[in-house]
Short mmCIF file of C-alpha atoms and ligand atoms in Angstrom, two decimals:
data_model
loop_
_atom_site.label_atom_id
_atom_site.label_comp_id
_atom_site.label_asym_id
_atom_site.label_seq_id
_atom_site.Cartn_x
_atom_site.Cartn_y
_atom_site.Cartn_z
CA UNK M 1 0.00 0.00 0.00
CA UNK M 2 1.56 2.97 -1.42
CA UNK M 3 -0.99 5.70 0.63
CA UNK M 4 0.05 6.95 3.72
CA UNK M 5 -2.36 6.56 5.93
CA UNK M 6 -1.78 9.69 8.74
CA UNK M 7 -2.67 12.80 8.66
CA UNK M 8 0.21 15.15 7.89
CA UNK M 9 -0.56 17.38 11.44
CA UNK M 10 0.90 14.21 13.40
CA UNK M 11 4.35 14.69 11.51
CA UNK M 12 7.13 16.72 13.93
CA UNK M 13 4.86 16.24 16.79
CA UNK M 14 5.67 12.83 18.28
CA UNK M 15 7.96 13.58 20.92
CA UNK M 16 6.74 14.12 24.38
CA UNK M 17 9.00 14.43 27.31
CA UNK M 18 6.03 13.18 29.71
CA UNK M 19 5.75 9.61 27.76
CA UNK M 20 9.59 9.06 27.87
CA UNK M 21 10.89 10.71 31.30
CA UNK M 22 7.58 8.90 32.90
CA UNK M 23 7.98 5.54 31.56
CA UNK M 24 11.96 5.59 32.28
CA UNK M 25 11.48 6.65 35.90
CA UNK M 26 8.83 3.80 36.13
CA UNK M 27 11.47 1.45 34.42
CA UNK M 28 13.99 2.26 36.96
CA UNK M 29 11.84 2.80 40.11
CA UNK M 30 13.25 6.10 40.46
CA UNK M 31 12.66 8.54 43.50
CA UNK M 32 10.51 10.44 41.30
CA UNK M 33 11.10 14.59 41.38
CA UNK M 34 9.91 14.35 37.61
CA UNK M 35 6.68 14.83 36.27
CA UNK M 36 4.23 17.29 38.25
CA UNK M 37 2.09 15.40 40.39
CA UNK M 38 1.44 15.15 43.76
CA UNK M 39 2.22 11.87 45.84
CA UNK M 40 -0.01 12.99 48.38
CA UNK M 41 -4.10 12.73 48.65
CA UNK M 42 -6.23 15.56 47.95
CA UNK M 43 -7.53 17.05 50.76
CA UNK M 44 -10.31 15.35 52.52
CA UNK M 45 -13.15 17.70 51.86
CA UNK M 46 -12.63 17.27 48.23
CA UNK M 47 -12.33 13.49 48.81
CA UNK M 48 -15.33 13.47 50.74
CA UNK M 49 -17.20 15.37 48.04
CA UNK M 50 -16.44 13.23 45.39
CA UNK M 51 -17.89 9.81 47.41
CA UNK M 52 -20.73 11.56 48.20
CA UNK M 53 -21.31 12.32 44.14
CA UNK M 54 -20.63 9.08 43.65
CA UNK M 55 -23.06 7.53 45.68
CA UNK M 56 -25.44 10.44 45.47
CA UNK M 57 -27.56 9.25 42.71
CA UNK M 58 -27.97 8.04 38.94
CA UNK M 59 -27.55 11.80 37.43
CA UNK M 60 -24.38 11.67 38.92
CA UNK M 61 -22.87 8.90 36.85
CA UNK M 62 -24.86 10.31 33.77
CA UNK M 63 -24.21 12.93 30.74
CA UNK M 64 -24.14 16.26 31.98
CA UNK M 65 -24.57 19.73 30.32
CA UNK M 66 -21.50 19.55 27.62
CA UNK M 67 -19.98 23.26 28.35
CA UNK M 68 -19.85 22.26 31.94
CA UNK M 69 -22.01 20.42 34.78
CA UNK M 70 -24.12 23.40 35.74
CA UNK M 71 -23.28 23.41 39.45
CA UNK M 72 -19.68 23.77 38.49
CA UNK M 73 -19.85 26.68 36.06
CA UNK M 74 -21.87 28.41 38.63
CA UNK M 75 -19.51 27.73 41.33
CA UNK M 76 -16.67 29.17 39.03
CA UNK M 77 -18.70 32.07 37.48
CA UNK M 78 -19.27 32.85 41.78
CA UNK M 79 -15.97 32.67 43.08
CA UNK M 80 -13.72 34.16 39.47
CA UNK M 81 -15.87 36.96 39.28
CA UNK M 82 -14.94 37.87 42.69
CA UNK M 83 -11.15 37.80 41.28
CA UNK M 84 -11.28 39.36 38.14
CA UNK M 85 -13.27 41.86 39.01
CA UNK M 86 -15.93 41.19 36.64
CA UNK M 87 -19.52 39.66 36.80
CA UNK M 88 -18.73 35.89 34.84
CA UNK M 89 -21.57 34.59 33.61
CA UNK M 90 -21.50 31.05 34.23
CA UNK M 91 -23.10 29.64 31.25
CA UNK M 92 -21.53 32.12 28.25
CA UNK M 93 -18.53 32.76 30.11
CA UNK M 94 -16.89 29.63 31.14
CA UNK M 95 -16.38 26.07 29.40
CA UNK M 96 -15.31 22.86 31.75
CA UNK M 97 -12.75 20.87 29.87
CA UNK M 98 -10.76 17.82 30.22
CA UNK M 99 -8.26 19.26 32.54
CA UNK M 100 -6.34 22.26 31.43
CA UNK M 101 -4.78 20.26 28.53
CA UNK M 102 -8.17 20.37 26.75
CA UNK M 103 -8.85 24.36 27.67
CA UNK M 104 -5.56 24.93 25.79
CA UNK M 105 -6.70 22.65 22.67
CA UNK M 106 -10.08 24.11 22.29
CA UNK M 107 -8.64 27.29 22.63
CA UNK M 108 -5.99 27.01 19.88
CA UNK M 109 -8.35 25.43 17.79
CA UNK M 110 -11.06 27.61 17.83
CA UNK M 111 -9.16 30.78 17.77
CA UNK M 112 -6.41 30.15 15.68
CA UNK M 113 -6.38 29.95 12.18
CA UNK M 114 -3.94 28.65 9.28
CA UNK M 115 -1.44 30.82 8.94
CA UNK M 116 -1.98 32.71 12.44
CA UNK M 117 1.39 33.39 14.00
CA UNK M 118 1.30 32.85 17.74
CA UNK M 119 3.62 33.84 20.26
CA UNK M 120 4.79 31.96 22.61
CA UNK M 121 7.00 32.93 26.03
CA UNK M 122 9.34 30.99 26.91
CA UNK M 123 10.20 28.67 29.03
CA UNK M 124 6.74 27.24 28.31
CA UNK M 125 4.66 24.19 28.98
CA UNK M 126 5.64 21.53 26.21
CA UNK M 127 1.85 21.37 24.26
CA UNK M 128 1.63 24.65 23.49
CA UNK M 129 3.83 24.09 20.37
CA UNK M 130 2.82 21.03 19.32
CA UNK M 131 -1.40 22.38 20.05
CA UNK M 132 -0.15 25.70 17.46
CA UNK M 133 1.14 23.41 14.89
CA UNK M 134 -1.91 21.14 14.65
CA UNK M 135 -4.02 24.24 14.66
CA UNK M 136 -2.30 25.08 11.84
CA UNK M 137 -0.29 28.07 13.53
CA UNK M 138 3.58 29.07 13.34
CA UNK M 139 4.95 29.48 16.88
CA UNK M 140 6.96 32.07 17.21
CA UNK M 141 9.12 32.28 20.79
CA UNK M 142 10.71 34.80 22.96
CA UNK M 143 12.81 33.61 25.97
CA UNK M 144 12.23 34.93 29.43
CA UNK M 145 16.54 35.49 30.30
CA UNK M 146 18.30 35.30 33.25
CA UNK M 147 19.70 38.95 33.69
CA UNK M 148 22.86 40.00 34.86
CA UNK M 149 25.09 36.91 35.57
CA UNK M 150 25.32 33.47 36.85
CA UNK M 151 24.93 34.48 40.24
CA UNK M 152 20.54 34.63 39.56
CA UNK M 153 18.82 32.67 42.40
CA UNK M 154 15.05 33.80 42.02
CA UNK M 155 12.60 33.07 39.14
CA UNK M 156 11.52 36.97 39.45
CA UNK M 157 15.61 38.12 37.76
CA UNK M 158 14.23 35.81 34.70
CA UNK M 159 12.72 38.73 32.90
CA UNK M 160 11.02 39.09 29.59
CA UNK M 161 12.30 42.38 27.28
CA UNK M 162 9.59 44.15 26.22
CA UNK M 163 11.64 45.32 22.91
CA UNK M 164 12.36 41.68 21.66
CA UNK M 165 8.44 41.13 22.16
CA UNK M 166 7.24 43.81 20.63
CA UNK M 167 9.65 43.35 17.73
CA UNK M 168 8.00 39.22 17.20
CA UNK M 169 4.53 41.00 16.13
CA UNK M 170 3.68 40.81 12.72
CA UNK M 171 0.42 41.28 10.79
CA UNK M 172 -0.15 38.15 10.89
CA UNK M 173 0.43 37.68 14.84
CA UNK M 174 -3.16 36.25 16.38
CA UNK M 175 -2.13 35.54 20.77
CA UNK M 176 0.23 35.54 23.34
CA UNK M 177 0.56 32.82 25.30
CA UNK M 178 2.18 33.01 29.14
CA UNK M 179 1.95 31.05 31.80
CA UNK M 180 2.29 32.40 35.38
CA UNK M 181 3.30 30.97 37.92
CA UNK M 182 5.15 30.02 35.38
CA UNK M 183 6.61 25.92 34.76
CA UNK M 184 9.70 24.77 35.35
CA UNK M 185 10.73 28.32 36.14
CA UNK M 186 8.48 28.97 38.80
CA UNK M 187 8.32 33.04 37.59
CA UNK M 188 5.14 34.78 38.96
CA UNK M 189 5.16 38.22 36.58
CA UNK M 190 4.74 41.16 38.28
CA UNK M 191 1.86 43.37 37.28
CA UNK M 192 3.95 45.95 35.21
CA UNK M 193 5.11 43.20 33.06
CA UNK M 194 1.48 41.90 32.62
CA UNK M 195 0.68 45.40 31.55
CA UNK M 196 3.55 45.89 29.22
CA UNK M 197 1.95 42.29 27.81
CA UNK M 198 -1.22 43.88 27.98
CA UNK M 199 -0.60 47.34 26.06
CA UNK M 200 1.33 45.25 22.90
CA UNK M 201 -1.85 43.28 22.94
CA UNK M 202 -4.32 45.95 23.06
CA UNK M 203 -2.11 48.22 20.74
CA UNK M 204 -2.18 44.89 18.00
CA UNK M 205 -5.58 43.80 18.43
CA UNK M 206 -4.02 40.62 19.85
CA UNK M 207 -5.31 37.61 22.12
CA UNK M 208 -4.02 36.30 25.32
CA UNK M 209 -4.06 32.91 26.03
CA UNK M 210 -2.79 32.55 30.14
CA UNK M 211 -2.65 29.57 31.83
CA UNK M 212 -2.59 29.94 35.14
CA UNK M 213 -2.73 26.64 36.87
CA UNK M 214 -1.00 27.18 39.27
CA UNK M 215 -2.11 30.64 40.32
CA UNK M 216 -2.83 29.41 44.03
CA UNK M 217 1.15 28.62 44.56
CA UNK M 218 3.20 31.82 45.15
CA UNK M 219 5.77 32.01 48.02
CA UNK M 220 7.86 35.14 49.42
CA UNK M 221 4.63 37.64 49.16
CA UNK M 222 4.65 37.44 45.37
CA UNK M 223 1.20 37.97 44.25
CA UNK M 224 -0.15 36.79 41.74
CA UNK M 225 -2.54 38.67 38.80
CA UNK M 226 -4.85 37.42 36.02
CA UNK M 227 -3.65 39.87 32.79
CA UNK M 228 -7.55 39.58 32.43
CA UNK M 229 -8.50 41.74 35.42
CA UNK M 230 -6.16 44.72 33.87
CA UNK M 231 -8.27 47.39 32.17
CA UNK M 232 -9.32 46.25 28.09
CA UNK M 233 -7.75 42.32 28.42
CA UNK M 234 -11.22 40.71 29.97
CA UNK M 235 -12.33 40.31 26.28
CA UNK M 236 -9.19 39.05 24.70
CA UNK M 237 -7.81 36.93 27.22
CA UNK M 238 -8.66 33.28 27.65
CA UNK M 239 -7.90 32.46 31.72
CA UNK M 240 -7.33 28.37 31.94
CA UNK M 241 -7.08 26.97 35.20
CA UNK M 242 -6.87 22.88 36.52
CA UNK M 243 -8.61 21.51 39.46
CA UNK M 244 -6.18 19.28 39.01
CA UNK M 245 -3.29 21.40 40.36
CA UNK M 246 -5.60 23.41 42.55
CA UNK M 247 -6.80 20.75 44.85
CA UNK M 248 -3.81 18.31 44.06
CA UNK M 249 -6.13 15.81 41.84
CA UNK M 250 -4.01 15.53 38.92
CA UNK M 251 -5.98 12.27 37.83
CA UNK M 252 -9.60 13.84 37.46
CA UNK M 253 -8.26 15.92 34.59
CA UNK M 254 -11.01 18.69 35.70
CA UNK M 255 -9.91 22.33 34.23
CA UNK M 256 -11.85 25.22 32.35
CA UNK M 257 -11.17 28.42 30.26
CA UNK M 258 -13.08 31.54 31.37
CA UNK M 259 -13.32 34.50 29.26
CA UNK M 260 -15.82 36.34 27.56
CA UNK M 261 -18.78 34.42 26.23
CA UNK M 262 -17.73 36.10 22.66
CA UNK M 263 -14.58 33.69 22.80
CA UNK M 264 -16.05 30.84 25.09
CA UNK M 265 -18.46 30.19 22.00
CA UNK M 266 -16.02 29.28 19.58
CA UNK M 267 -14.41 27.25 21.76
CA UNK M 268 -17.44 25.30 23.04
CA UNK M 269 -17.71 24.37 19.19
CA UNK M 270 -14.88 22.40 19.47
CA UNK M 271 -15.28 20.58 22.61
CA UNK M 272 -18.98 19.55 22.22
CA UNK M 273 -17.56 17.57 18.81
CA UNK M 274 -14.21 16.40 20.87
CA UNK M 275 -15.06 15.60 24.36
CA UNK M 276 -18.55 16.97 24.80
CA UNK M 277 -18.12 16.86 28.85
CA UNK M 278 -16.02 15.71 31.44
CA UNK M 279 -17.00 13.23 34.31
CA UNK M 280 -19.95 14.25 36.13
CA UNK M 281 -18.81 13.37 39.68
CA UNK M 282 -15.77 14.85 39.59
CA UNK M 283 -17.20 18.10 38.14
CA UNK M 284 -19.80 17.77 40.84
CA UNK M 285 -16.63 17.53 43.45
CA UNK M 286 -14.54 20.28 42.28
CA UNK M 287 -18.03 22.73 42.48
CA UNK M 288 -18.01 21.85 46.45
CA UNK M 289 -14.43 22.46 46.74
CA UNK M 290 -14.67 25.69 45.22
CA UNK M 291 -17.76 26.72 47.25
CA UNK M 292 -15.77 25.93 50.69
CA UNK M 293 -12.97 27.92 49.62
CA UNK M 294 -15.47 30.73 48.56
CA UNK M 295 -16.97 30.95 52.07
CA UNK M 296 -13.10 30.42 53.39
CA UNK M 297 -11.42 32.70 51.12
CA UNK M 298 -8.32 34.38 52.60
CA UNK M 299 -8.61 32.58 56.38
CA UNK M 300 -6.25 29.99 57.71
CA UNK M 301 -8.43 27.29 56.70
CA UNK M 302 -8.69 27.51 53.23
CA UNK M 303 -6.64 25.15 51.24
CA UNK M 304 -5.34 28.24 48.96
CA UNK M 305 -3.44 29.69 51.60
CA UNK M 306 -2.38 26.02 53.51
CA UNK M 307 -1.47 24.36 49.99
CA UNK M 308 1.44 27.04 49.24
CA UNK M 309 2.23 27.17 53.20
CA UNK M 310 3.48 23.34 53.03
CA UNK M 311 4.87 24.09 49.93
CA UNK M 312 6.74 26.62 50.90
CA UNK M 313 8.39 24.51 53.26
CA UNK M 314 9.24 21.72 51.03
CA UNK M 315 10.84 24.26 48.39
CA UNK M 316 12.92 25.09 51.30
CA UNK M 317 13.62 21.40 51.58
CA UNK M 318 14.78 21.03 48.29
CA UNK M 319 16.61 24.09 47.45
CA UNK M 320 18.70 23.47 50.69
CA UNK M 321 19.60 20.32 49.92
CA UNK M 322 20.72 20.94 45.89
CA UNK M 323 22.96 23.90 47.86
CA UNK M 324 24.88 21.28 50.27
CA UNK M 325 25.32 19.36 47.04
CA UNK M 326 26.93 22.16 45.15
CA UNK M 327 23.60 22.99 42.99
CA UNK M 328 22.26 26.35 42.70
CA UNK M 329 18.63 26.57 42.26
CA UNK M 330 16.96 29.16 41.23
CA UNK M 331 14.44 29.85 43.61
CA UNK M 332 10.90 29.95 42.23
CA UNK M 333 8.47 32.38 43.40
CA UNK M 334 5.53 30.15 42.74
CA UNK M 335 4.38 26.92 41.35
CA UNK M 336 5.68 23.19 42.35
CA UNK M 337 9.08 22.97 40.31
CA UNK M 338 12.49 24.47 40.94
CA UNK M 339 15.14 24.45 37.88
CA UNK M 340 19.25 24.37 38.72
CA UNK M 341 22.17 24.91 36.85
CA UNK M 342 23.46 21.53 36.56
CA UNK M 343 26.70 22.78 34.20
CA UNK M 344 29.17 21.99 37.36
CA UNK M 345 28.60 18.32 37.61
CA UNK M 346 27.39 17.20 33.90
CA UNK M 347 30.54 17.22 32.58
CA UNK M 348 31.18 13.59 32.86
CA UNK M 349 32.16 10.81 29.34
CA UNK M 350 28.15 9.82 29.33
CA UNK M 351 26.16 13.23 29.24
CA UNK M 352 26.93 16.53 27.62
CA UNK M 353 23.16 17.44 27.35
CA UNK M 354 19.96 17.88 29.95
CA UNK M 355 18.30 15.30 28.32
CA UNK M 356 21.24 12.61 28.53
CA UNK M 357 21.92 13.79 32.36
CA UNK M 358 18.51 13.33 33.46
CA UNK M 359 18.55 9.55 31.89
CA UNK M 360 21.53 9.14 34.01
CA UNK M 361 20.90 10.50 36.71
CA UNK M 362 17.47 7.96 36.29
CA UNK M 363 19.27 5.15 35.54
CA UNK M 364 22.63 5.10 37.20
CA UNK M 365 21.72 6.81 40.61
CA UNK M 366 17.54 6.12 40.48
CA UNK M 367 16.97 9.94 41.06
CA UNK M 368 13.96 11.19 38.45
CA UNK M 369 13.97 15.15 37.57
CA UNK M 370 13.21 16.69 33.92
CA UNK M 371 15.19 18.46 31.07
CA UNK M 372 14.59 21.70 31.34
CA UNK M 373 15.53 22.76 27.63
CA UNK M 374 12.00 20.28 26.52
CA UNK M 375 10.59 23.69 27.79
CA UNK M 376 11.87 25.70 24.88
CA UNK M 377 11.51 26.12 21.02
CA UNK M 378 14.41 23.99 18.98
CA UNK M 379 16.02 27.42 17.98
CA UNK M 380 16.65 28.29 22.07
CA UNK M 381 16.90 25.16 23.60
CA UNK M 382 20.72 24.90 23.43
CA UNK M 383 21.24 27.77 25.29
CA UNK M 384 19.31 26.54 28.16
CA UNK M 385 20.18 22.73 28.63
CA UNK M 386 22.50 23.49 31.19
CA UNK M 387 19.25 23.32 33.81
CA UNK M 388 17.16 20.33 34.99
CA UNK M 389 13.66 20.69 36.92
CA UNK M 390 12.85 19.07 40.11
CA UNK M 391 9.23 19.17 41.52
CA UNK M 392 8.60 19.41 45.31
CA UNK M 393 5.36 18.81 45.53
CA UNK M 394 5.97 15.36 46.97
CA UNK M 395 5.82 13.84 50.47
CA UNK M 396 8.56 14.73 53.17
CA UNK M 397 9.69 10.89 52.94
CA UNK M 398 10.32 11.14 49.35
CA UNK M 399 12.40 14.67 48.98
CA UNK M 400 14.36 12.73 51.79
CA UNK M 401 15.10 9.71 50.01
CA UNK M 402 16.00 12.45 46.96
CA UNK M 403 18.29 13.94 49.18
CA UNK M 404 19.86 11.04 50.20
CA UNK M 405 20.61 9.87 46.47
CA UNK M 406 22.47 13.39 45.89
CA UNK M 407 23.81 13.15 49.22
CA UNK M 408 25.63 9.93 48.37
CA UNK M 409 26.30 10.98 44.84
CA UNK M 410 27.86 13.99 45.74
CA UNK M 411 30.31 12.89 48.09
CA UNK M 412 31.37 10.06 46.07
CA UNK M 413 32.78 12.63 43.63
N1 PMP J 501 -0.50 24.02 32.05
C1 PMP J 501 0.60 23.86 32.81
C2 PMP J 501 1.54 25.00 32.96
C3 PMP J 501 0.87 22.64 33.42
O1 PMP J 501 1.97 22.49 34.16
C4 PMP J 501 -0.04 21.58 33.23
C5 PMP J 501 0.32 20.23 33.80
N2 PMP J 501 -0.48 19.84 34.72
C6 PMP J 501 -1.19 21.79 32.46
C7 PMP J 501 -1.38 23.02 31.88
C8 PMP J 501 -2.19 20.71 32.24
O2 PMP J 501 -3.07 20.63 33.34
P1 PMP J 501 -4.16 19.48 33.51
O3 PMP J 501 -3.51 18.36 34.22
O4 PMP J 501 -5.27 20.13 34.30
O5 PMP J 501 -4.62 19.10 32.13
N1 LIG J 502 2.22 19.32 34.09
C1 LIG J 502 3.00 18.25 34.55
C2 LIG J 502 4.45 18.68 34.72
O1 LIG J 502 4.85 19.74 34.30
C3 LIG J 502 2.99 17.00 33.72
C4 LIG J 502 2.00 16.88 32.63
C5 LIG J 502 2.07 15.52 31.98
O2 LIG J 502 2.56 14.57 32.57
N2 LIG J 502 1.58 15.42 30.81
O3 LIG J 502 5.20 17.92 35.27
#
């Protein structure tokens, strides 16, 4: 047979650092600091909700309404509008989706057409390139870079230059895509680089795409802003968030987009012919979570402000133990992951590259992290290998049993 039988959008695509660094770390039973998940329960409220959906009923293991189980959009529309400053209407204005993964998809395909160029900030979650390219985009990048010298040690001296962005638009330029708190880097932008981000994108008539999923997670008093509260960036910005990251439930792949309906209508096009919904009960869950942290918003209680507190001592943990060993991290100012400079030690025969130190570091010492340089475009990845990514959202016993693998390693050498 002479045809080929794919589709030509699956070409250049293949490659996902999940699939391989997962399935290696699993191979090798590595003390996992890898992929972002936690190895911890949800909290119990959360759990408890989600028994009680289950066993509350057949509607509850039945289709629900396709943009979004209606108890959940109104529990979103309740406690975002609250945030942003603006009245969310909870059936125009926000669209459940298959975790934030399937926000981002609907959202580049329903907003970006052949041809579109899209810009994309770098470091930056992995789909967003592939997601532009099978919508038929051209990513176009521009690196957040360390300034000054080597001597950085906070996400926050990783800065974006508003010259280089400015000088990426084109005609043909559609979005901008950030993430904040930003992964690996951990960079929560501060609200005059949100409006320099804002004024290109009002000034071109441009869309923001910001994926803030892990908005909850910011340490050292940074605070973190949605670009859509700022003044003309409600109707061109498309906020996704994850319940997933939000109430550490990775697995029940609950997120949404919120924006205005004007946007959320295109994108509902797509998912109602993808996905149509995602699973009732856990939508039903994530609504009672959110209502709880409505009526706890801001007290000692809520599991916004107790989430980062634990966190915060864990990325202690961790950044004090790649220091004995001779690392420098650079300390993130939100989100689960901290990236360091690995260029001291990888100069050994076997790896020259992040990619081929993290694979040892799996296989010969059982100690999983990630490449940081999978985090940018082909054309700047070389200049960035030189860091890996650990994530610290993991149990005390396992950052220790980390530690002790670097320990060992470190004074063998
Ligand atoms: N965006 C970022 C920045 C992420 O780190 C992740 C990974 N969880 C996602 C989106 C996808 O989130 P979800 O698991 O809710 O699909
Ligand atoms: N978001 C997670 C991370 O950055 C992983 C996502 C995935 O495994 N696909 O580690």
């Amino acid at each position: 047979m002479a045809r080929r039988l794919y589709a030509s959008r699956t070409i250049g695509v293949d490659k996902n650092v999940w699939v391989e660094f997962t399935q290696l770390a699993a191979d090798y039973k590595a003390v996992n600091l890898g992929q972002g998940f936690p190895d911890f329960s949800p909290p119990q409220f959360v759990q408890d909700a989600f028994c009680k959906a289950v066993s509350g009923g057949p509607q509850m293991h039945q289709y629900t309404r396709a943009f979004g189980h209606p108890r959940l959009v109104k529990s979103l529309a309740k406690f975002f509008s609250r945030i942003v400053g603006q009245e969310i209407d909870p059936f125009e204005d926000v669209l459940v989706t298959v975790g934030a993964y399937q926000a981002l998809f609907c959202a580049f395909q329903a907003l970006i057409d052949d041809g579109d160029e899209v810009i994309i900030v770098e470091p930056f979650f992995d789909c967003y390139q592939p997601m532009v390219l099978m919508a038929g985009g051209t990513a176009v990048y521009v690196p957040l870079r360390p300034k000054g010298d080597s001597t950085v040690l906070s996400s926050g001296d990783w800065v974006l230059s508003a010259e280089e962005l400015a000088s990426k638009i084109t005609p043909r330029t559609k979005a901008i895509v950030i993430n904040t708190p930003n992964n690996p880097l951990g960079k929560v932008y501060k609200v005059e680089e949100l409006q320099m981000i804002a004024d290109l994108c009002i000034k071109h008539d441009l869309l923001c795409f910001s994926d803030e999923v892990y908005e909850w997670l910011t340490y050292d008093g940074a605070k973190h802003v949605k670009i859509a509260s700022l003044p003309g960036m409600w109707e061109r910005t498309i906020t996704v968030g994850s319940a997933g990251k939000t109430f550490s439930a990775t697995g029940w792949k609950v997120g949404w987009a919120i924006s205005s309906g004007k946007l959320i209508k295109h994108m509902k096009i797509i998912h109602q012919n993808s996905v149509y919904h995602c699973a009732t009960a856990a939508q039903e869950a994530v609504s009672h979570g959110f209502d709880r942290e409505y009526e706890l918003f801001g007290t000692p209680e809520s599991y916004f402000q107790q989430l980062p507190a634990m966190l915060h001592q864990k990325r202690q943990k961790v950044a004090s133990c790649l220091r004995s060993v001779g690392l420098q991290p650079v300390m993130p100012e939100g989100g689960y992951f901290m990236i360091t400079d690995i260029s001291s030690v990888r100069d050994t025969k076997n790896e020259s590259y992040d990619f081929r130190f993290v694979k040892w570091l799996i296989k010969e010492k059982g100690l999983a992290t990630i490449p940081v340089s999978a985090f940018f475009s082909p054309e700047h990845s070389k200049e960035f290998d030189k860091y890996i990514r650990f994530c610290f959202v993991k149990e005390d016993s396992t950052l220790e049993a980390a530690e002790e693998i670097l320990r060992k390693w470190s004074q063998k050498e």
